[in-house]
Structure formats: C-alpha cells, structure tokens
Coordinates of C-alpha atoms in Angstrom, one line a residue:
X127 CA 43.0 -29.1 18.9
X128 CA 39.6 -28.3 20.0
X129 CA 39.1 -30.1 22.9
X130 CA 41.7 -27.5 24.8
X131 CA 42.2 -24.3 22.6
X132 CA 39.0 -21.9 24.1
X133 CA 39.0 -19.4 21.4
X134 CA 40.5 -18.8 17.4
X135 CA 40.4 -15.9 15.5
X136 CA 38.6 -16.4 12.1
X137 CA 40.9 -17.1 9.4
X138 CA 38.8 -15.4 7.0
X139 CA 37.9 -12.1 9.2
X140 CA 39.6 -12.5 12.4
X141 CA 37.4 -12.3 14.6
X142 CA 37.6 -14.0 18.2
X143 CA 35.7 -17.2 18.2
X144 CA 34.6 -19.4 21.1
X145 CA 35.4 -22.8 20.7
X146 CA 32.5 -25.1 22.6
X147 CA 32.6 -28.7 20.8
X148 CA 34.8 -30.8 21.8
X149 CA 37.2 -32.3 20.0
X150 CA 35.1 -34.5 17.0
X151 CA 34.4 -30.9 16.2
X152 CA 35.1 -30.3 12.0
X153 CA 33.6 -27.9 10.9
X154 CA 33.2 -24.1 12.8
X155 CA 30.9 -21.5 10.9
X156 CA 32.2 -18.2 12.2
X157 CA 29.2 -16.3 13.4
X158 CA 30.4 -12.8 11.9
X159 CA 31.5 -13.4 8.2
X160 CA 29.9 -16.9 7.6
X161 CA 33.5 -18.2 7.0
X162 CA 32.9 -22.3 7.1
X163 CA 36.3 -23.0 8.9
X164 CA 37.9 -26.6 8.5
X165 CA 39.0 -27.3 12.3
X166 CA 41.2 -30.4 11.5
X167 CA 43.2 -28.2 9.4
X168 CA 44.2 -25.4 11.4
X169 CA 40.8 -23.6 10.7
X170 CA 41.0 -23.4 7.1
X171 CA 38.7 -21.6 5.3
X172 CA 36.4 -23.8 3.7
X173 CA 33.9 -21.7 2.0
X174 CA 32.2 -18.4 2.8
X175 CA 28.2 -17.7 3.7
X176 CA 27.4 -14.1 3.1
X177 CA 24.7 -12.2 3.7
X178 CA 22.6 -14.6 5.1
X179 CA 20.1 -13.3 7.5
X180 CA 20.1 -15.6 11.1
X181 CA 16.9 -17.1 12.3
X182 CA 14.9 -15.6 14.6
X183 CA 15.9 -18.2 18.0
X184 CA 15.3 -17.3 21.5
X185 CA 18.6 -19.0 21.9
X186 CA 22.3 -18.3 21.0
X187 CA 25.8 -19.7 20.4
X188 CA 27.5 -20.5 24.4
X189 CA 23.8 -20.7 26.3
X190 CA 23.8 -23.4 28.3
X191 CA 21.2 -25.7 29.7
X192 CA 20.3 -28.9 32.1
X193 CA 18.4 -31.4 29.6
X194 CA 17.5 -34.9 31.8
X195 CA 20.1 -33.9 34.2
X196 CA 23.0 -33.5 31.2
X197 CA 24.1 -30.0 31.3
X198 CA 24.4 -29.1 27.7
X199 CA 26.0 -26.1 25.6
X200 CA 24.7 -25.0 22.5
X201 CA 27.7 -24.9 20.1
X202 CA 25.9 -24.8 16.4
X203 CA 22.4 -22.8 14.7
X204 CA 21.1 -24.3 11.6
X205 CA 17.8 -23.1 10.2
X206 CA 16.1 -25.3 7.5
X207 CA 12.8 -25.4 5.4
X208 CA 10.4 -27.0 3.2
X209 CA 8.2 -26.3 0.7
X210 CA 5.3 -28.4 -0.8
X211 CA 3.9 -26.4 -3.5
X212 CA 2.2 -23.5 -2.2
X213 CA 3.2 -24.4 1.5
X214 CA 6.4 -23.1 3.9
X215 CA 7.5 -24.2 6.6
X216 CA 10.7 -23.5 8.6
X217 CA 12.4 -24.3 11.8
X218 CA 15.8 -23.8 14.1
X219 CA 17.9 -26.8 15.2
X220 CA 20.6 -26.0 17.6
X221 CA 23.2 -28.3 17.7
X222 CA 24.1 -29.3 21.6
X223 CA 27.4 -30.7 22.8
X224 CA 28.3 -32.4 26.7
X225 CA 31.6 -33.5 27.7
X226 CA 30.4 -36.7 28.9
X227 CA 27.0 -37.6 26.8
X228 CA 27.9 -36.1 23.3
X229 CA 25.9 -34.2 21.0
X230 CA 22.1 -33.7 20.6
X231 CA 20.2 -31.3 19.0
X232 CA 17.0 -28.5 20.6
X233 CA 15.0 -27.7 17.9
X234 CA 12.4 -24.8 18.0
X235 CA 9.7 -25.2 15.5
X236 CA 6.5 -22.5 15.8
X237 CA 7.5 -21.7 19.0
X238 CA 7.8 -25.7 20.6
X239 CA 10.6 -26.8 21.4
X240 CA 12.0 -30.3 20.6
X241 CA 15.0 -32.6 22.1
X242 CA 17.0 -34.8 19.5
X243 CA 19.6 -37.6 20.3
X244 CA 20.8 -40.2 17.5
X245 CA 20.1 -43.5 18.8
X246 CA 22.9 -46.5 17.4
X247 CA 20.2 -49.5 18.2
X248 CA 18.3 -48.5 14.8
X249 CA 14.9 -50.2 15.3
X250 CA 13.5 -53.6 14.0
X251 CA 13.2 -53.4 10.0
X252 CA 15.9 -51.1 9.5
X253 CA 15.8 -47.8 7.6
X254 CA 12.9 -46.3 6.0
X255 CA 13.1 -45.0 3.3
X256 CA 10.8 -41.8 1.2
X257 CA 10.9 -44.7 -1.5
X258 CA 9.2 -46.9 0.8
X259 CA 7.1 -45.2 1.9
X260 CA 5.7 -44.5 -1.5
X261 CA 5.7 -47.9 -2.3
X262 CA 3.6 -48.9 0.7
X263 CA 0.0 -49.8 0.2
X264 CA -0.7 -49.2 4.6
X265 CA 1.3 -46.7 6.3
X266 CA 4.7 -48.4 7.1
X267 CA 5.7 -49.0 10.8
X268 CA 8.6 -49.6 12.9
X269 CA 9.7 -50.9 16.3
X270 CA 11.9 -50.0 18.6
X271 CA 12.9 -50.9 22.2
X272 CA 9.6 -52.6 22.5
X273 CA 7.4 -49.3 20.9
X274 CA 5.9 -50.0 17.5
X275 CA 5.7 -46.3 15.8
X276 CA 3.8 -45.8 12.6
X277 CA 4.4 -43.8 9.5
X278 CA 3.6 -39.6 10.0
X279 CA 5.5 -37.4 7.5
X280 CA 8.2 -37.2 5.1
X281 CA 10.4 -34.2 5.1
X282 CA 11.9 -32.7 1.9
X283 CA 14.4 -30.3 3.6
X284 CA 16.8 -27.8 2.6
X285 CA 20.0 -25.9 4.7
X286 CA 19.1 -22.3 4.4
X287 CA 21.6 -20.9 7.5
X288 CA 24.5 -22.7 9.4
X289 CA 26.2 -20.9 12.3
X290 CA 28.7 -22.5 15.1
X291 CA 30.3 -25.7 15.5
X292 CA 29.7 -29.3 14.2
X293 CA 30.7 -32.7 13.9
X294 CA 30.0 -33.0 10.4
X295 CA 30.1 -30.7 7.3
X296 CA 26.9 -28.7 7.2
X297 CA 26.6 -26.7 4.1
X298 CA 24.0 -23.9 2.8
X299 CA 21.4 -25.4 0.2
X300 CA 22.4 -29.0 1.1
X301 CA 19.0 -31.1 0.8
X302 CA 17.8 -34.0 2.7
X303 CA 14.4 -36.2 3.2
X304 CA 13.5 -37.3 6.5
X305 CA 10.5 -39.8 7.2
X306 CA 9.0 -39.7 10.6
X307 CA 7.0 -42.3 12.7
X308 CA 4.8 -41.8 15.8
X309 CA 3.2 -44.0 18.5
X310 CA 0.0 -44.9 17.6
X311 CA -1.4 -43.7 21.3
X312 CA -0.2 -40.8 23.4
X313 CA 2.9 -39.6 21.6
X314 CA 6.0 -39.5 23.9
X315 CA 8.9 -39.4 21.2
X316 CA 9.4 -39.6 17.8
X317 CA 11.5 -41.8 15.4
X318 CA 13.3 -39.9 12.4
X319 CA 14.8 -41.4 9.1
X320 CA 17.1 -38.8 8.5
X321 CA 18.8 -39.0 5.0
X322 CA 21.4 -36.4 4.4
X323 CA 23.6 -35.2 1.9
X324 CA 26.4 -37.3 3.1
X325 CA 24.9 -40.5 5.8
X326 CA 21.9 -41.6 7.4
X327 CA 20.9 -41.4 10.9
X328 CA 17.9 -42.6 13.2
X329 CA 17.3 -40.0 15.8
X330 CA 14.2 -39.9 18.4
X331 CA 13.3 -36.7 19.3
X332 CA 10.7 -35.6 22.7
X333 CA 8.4 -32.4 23.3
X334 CA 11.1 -30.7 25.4
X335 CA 9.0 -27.4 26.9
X336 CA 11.3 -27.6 29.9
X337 CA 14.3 -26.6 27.9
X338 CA 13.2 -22.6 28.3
X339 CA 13.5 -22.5 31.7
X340 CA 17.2 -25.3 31.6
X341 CA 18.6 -22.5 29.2
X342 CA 17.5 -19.2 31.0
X343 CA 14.8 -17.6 28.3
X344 CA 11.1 -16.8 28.3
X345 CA 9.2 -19.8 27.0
X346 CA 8.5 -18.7 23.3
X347 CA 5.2 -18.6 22.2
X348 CA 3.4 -21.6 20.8
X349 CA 1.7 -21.5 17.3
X350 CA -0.8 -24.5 17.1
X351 CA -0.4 -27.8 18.4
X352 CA 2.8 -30.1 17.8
X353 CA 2.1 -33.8 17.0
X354 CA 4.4 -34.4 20.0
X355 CA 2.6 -32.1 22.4
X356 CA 1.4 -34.2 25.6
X357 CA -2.7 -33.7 26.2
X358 CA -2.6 -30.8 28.6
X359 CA -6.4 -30.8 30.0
X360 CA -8.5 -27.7 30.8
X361 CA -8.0 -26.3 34.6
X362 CA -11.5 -26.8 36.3
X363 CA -12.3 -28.8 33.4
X364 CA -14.0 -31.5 36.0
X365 CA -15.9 -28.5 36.7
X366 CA -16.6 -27.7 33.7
X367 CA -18.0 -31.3 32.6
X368 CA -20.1 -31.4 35.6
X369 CA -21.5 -28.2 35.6
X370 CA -22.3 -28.4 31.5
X371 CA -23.5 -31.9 31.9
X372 CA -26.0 -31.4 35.0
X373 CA -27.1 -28.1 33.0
X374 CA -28.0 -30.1 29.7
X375 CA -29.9 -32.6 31.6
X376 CA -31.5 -30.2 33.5
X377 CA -32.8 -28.3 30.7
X378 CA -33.5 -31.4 28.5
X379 CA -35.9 -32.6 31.0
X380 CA -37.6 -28.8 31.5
X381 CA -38.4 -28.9 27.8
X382 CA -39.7 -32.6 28.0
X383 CA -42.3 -32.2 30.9
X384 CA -43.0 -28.6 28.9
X385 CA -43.6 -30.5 26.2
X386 CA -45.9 -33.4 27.7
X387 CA -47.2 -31.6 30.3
X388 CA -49.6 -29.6 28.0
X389 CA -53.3 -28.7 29.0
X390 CA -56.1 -30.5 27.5
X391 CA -57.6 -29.1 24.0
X392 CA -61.3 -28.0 24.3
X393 CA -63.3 -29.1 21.1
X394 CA -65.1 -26.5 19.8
X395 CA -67.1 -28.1 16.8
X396 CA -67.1 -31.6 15.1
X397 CA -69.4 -32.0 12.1
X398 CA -69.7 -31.4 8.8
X399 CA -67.6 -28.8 7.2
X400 CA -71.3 -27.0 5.9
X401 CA -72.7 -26.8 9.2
X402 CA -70.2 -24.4 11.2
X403 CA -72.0 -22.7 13.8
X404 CA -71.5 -19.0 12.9
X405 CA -69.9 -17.8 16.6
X406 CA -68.2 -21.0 18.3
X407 CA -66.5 -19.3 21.9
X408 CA -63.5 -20.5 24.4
X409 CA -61.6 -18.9 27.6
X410 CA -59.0 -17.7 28.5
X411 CA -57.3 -17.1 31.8
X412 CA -53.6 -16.1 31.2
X413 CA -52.1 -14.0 29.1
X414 CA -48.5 -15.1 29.0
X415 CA -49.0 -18.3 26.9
X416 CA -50.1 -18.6 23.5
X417 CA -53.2 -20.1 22.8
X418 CA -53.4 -22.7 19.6
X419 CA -56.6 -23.1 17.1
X420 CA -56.2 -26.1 16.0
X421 CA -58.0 -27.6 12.7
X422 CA -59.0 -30.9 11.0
X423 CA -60.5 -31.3 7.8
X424 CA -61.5 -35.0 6.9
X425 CA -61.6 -34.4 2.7
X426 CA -59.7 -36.9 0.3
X427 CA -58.5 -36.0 -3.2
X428 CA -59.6 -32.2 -2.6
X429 CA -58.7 -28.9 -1.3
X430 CA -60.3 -26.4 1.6
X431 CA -59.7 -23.3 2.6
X432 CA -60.7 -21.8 6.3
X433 CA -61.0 -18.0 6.8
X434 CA -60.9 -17.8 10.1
X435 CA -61.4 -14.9 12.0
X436 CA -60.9 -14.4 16.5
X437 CA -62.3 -11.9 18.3
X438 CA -61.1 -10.8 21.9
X439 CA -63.6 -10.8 24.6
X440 CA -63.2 -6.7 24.0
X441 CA -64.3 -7.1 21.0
X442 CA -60.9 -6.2 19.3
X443 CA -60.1 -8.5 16.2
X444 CA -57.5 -10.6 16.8
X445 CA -56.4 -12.9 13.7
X446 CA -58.5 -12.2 10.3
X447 CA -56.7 -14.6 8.3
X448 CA -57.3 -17.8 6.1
X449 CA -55.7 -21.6 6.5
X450 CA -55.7 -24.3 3.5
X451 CA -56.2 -27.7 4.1
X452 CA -55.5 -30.2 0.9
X453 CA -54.9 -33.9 0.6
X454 CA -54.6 -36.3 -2.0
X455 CA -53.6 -39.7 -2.5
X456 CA -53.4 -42.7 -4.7
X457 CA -51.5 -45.0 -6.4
X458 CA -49.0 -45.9 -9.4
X459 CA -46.5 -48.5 -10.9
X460 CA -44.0 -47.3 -7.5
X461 CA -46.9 -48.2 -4.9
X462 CA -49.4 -45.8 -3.0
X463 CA -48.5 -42.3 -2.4
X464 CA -49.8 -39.1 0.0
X465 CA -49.5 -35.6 -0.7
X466 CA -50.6 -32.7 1.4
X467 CA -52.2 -32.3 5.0
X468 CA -55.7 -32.7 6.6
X469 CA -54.8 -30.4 9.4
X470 CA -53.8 -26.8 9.9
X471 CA -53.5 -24.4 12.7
X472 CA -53.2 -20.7 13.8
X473 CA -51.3 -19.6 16.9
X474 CA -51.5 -16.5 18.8
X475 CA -50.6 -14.9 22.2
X476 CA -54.0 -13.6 23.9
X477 CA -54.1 -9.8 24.6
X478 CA -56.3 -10.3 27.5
X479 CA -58.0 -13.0 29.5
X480 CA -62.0 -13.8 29.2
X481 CA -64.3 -15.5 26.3
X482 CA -62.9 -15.0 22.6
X483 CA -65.3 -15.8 19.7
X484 CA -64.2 -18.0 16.4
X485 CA -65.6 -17.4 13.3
X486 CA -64.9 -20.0 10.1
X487 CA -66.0 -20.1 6.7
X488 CA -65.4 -23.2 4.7
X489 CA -64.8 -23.1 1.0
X490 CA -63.6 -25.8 -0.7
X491 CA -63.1 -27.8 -4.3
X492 CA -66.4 -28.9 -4.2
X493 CA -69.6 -29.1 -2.1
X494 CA -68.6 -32.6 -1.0
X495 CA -65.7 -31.3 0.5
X496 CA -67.3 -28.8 2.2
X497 CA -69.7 -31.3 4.3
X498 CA -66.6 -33.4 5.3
X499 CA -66.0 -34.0 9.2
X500 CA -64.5 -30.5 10.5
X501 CA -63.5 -30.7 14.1
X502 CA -62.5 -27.4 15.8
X503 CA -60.2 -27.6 18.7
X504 CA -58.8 -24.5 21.1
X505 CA -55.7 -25.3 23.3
X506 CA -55.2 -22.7 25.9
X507 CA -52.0 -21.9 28.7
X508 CA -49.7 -23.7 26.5
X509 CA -45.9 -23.6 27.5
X510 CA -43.2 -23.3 24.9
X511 CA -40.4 -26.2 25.5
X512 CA -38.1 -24.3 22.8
X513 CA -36.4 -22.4 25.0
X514 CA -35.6 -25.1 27.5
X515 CA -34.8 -27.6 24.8
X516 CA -32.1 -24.9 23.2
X517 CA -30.6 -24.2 26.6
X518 CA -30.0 -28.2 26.8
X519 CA -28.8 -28.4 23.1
X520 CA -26.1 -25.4 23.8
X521 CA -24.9 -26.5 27.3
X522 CA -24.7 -30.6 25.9
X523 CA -22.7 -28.9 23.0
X524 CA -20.7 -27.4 26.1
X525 CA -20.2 -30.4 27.8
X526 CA -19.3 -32.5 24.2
X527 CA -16.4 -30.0 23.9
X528 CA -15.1 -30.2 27.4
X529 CA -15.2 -34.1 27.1
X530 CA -14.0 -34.4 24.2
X531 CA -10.2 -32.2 24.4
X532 CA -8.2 -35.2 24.8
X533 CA -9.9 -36.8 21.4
X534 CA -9.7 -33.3 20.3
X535 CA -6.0 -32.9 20.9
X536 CA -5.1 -36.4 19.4
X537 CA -6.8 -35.3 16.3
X538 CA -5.0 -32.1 16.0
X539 CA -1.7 -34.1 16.6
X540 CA -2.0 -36.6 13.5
X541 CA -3.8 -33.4 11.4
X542 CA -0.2 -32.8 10.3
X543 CA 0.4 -36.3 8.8
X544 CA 0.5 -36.5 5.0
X545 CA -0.4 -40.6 4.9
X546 CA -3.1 -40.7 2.3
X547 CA -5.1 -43.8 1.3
X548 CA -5.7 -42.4 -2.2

C-alpha cells in the first residue's frame, strides 16, 4: 500500500516513482510518460497523457515546505484554465499532503501564490451554485464561522495537465465551475464553490507569499494585484503624504496672495468713446512683470473696435494691434438673454522701465457707440499666480495618490469581479 511502499516503477514505462501521499492516495500520474496509474489496484494503468507540455511552476514533485507550522510535501501538479470569449487565463495548483493534517493545495496564479484547505463546516446557506448566482437579482452572500463573504467570480475551468499523486481521480479536459466569495472589507481568505466532474467541495483559500521562502525558491514574480493581496503601503509613504500635502498648501496659498495681492490700476481716461486724448502716458518701474491695458466700453446692442497702439519710453513700438468690444442683449419667449463683452484687454511684458505712451482709436457700429463711456486703465508690476497655482495642483495630485493606495488597492482587488447589475 501507499502509506509504506517509498517508490514503484511505472507500469506503463517503468520508471522509478516516488510515492509521497499517503495512503487515501488513488490515483498516481507518472511524471515521465503521463501513465494515470490506479494505486488501489496494484498501479494499473488507467489511461495515458502524452505529449502534454508541464506548466511553468517554480515548484516540483517531493519539495517540501512549513505552511502555519504544518510541514507539507507537494505530491501532485495540475494546471487548469479558462476562457471567456476572447480572454485566457491559467494557473498551477499543487496538490499538498501531511501525515498528520491531510491534504491542501498551493496554487500559483500570475506569479501569487495561494493556500487551499477544504473546510467540512460548509457555511450558513449551503452551496452556491453558478445557477444561483445567475438567478440572483444582488450579489449572493454567505457566512461562515462568523464572516459574511459576498459573491466575486464564477469559474468555468478545464484540466489541461495532471502530474503526481491524488486522492481522487483527476483527468485531462475534465471541466468544473467554481463560484467564489470575498469579505466585503480587507480580504483575508476566500470561500470557493468548487463543482467538479465527480463532487463538490467548499475550500477557503489565503494569500500565502510566505510559501516561497517554506519551500526553498525565489519568490516568483507578481503580475498585477490578486483580490486576496493584503494592502502593502508605500515605504516613507508618511513622508510622502506630509511632504506632498505641506507642498500643495504651500503653493496654493503663494498663488492666492499672487493673485489678491495685485497693485492698484491707474485710470488713464474715462469719457466718451469720441473724446480720446490722442497720447494718454503711464510708468513703469520693472521689467520682469507684465503690464495689463485694460479696456471698458459702455455700448449696448452695438459693436467697437479699439486700435490700440504702445510706445516704449524709447520710442520703440510695442503692441500695434486692435481689440473688439461688442454686446447685445434682449429678450424672447425663454426670458432675457446677453451676448458678448464690454471689456477687452492687451497684455504685454515691458522691454524697459520709464513713461510709455497709448494711443486708441475708436470705431464703432455707429456714432452713438462711439461717444459711449470708455475708461482706460494700465495695471503695472503684476505677478503671475499660474505658476504657483500649478505647482499646488500637481503636488495635491501627489498627495491624492499617496492617500489614496489603500482605496486604490481595494479597487484593484474587486476590479476582477464579474457581478454586474445589468
């Protein structure tokens, strides 16, 4: 029997076999011809899988491993799949066997790696179903030893590879559905419907990363994050929040006093838009901010247009340009409405410091608009807050991201979840 021969020779290709399982061991897959071997009947040959290429595991057939102070053996591979129309996915189980606490399974699934024991106290409601599931108008829910779990994903699996020893009958191509449920909160295990070809079982499984260093390999690498995953924080991420958040504040109130603390505008003219003096003059005493002509036109239900031209106290043109000023309103069977602007204004940065000259020329859509109120107004040694306000938007977007991982994470746990309320 198995639980005291240590090796066989394969019935179907003789080769020497390890025997690891214990004995509720029945089926043995040798690893060399893929001979399915029936161990209750003197290792008969039960069928044959050839030419099936093994999974790529970091672990093998004999490793063994401490899991929650249980050292364990790995005595079986199986490698299954799904497919959901244009998507694939695949993963390793490894089945594990102790003397004195049974079987369990260490799956490896993009590079995570999973512990699985079946549990006997099924949970409150009993087994759910994929037919259930589909029936469900809210995402169906289970509890179990005092943890209420709620619907995640059903499975529509397929065997592609079996390898090693196992207490049941594993075959290549068998199918199976299995419906897993979650904690709603930090995830610490997961429940598991499992629906074979032959029983059902209710396994829980846990993130198991410490099962790489148990078993002797390099931890394999880790593709995206698994809905099991524990929240693993930032290093220095207090830091980082502190440092991003004073930053933002920082900045945010640099670009406010920038943006209140402005020096006064000088009027240069206000009267009628016909009686523009022809030279109207303002200083300036720095050269490194911009100074701002700004201009009002009082008109209603008409348009004006302002060439405008500034001269530096050189006498170098500085802006020979034109501004349009146009504003209409009234009303109709949806109320009063607005359209265009009475004000306009040209910006520039001053070449040189001392008295600048304006000259304007109003024309308009008629003379009345012309003699409407025109006022005239130079704002000089302006600062620019934009700078300072984007430094405060991009280190607040900064701190947002540091803050938020954990929400982050969570979200990127239940991504995989195929509950839909449609």
């Amino acid at each position: 029997m198995t639980g005291t021969v240590k090796s066989i020779d394969c019935t179907n290709c003789g080769a020497g076999l390890d025997v690891l399982g214990g004995g509720r061991v029945v089926v043995k897959v040798c690893s060399y011809c893929g001979a399915a071997l029936d161990a209750s009947d003197a290792y008969r040959v039960i069928e044959v899988y050839d030419k099936v290429k093994r999974p790529p595991s970091p672990f093998s057939l004999g490793q063994t491993g401490t899991i929650d102070g249980v050292e364990f053996t790995i005595i079986g591979t199986i490698s299954k799949s799904e497919r959901d129309g244009g998507d694939f996915w695949n993963w390793v189980d490894h089945m594990l066997y102790s003397p004195t606490h049974g079987y369990g399974w260490l799956t490896v699934e993009d590079g995570h790696l999973l512990f699985t024991r079946k549990v006997r106290d099924w949970p409150l409601g009993g087994f759910v179903t994929s037919h259930r599931v589909e029936m469900s108008e809210v995402p169906p829910s289970s509890t179990w030893r005092g943890q209420r779990y709620k619907y995640f994903a059903t499975s529509e699996w397929r065997t592609d590879f079996v390898e090693g020893e196992f207490n049941w009958r594993p075959k290549r191509g068998a199918r199976g559905t299995t419906v897993t449920m979650m904690p709603g909160g930090a995830a610490s295990n997961m429940l598991a419907f499992v629906q074979g070809p032959e029983e059902r079982e209710v396994e829980v499984t846990r993130y198991c990363p410490e099962a790489a260093e148990a078993f002797g390999i390099a931890p394999p690498q880790r593709i995206g994050t698994h809905p099991l995953q524990p929240f693993e924080a930032m290093e220095g991420s207090w830091f980082y929040k502190a440092f991003f958040g004073g930053m933002a504040g920082l900045a945010a109130v640099l670009a406010l006093v920038s943006l209140l603390v402005q020096p006064a505008p000088v009027t240069l003219y206000d009267g009628p838009g016909n009686a523009v003096p022809e030279v109207m003059t303002f200083d300036v005493d720095r050269v490194d901010r911009p100074v701002t002509l700004n201009f009002r036109h009082a008109i209603s239900n008409a348009w004006s247009e302002l060439g405008i031209t500034v001269i530096a106290p050189d006498g170098t043109p500085v802006a020979d340009t034109f501004r349009s000023v146009s504003f209409y309103s009234g009303r109709d069977s949806e109320g009063t409405w607005t359209e265009g602007s009475r004000s306009t204004a040209l910006g520039f940065r001053p070449p040189q410091t001392g008295t600048f000259q304006v000259q304007i020329e109003v024309e308009g859509e008629s003379r009345g608009a012309r003699r409407e109120p025109l006022r005239v107004m130079a704002q000089t040694g302006r600062t620019n807050p934009v700078w300072a306000a984007l430094a405060a938007l991009g280190f607040g977007l900064a701190f947002v991201w540091v803050a938020t991982q954990r929400f982050r994470h969570r979200l990127l746990r239940w991504h995989g979840s195929d509950w839909s309320e449609d």
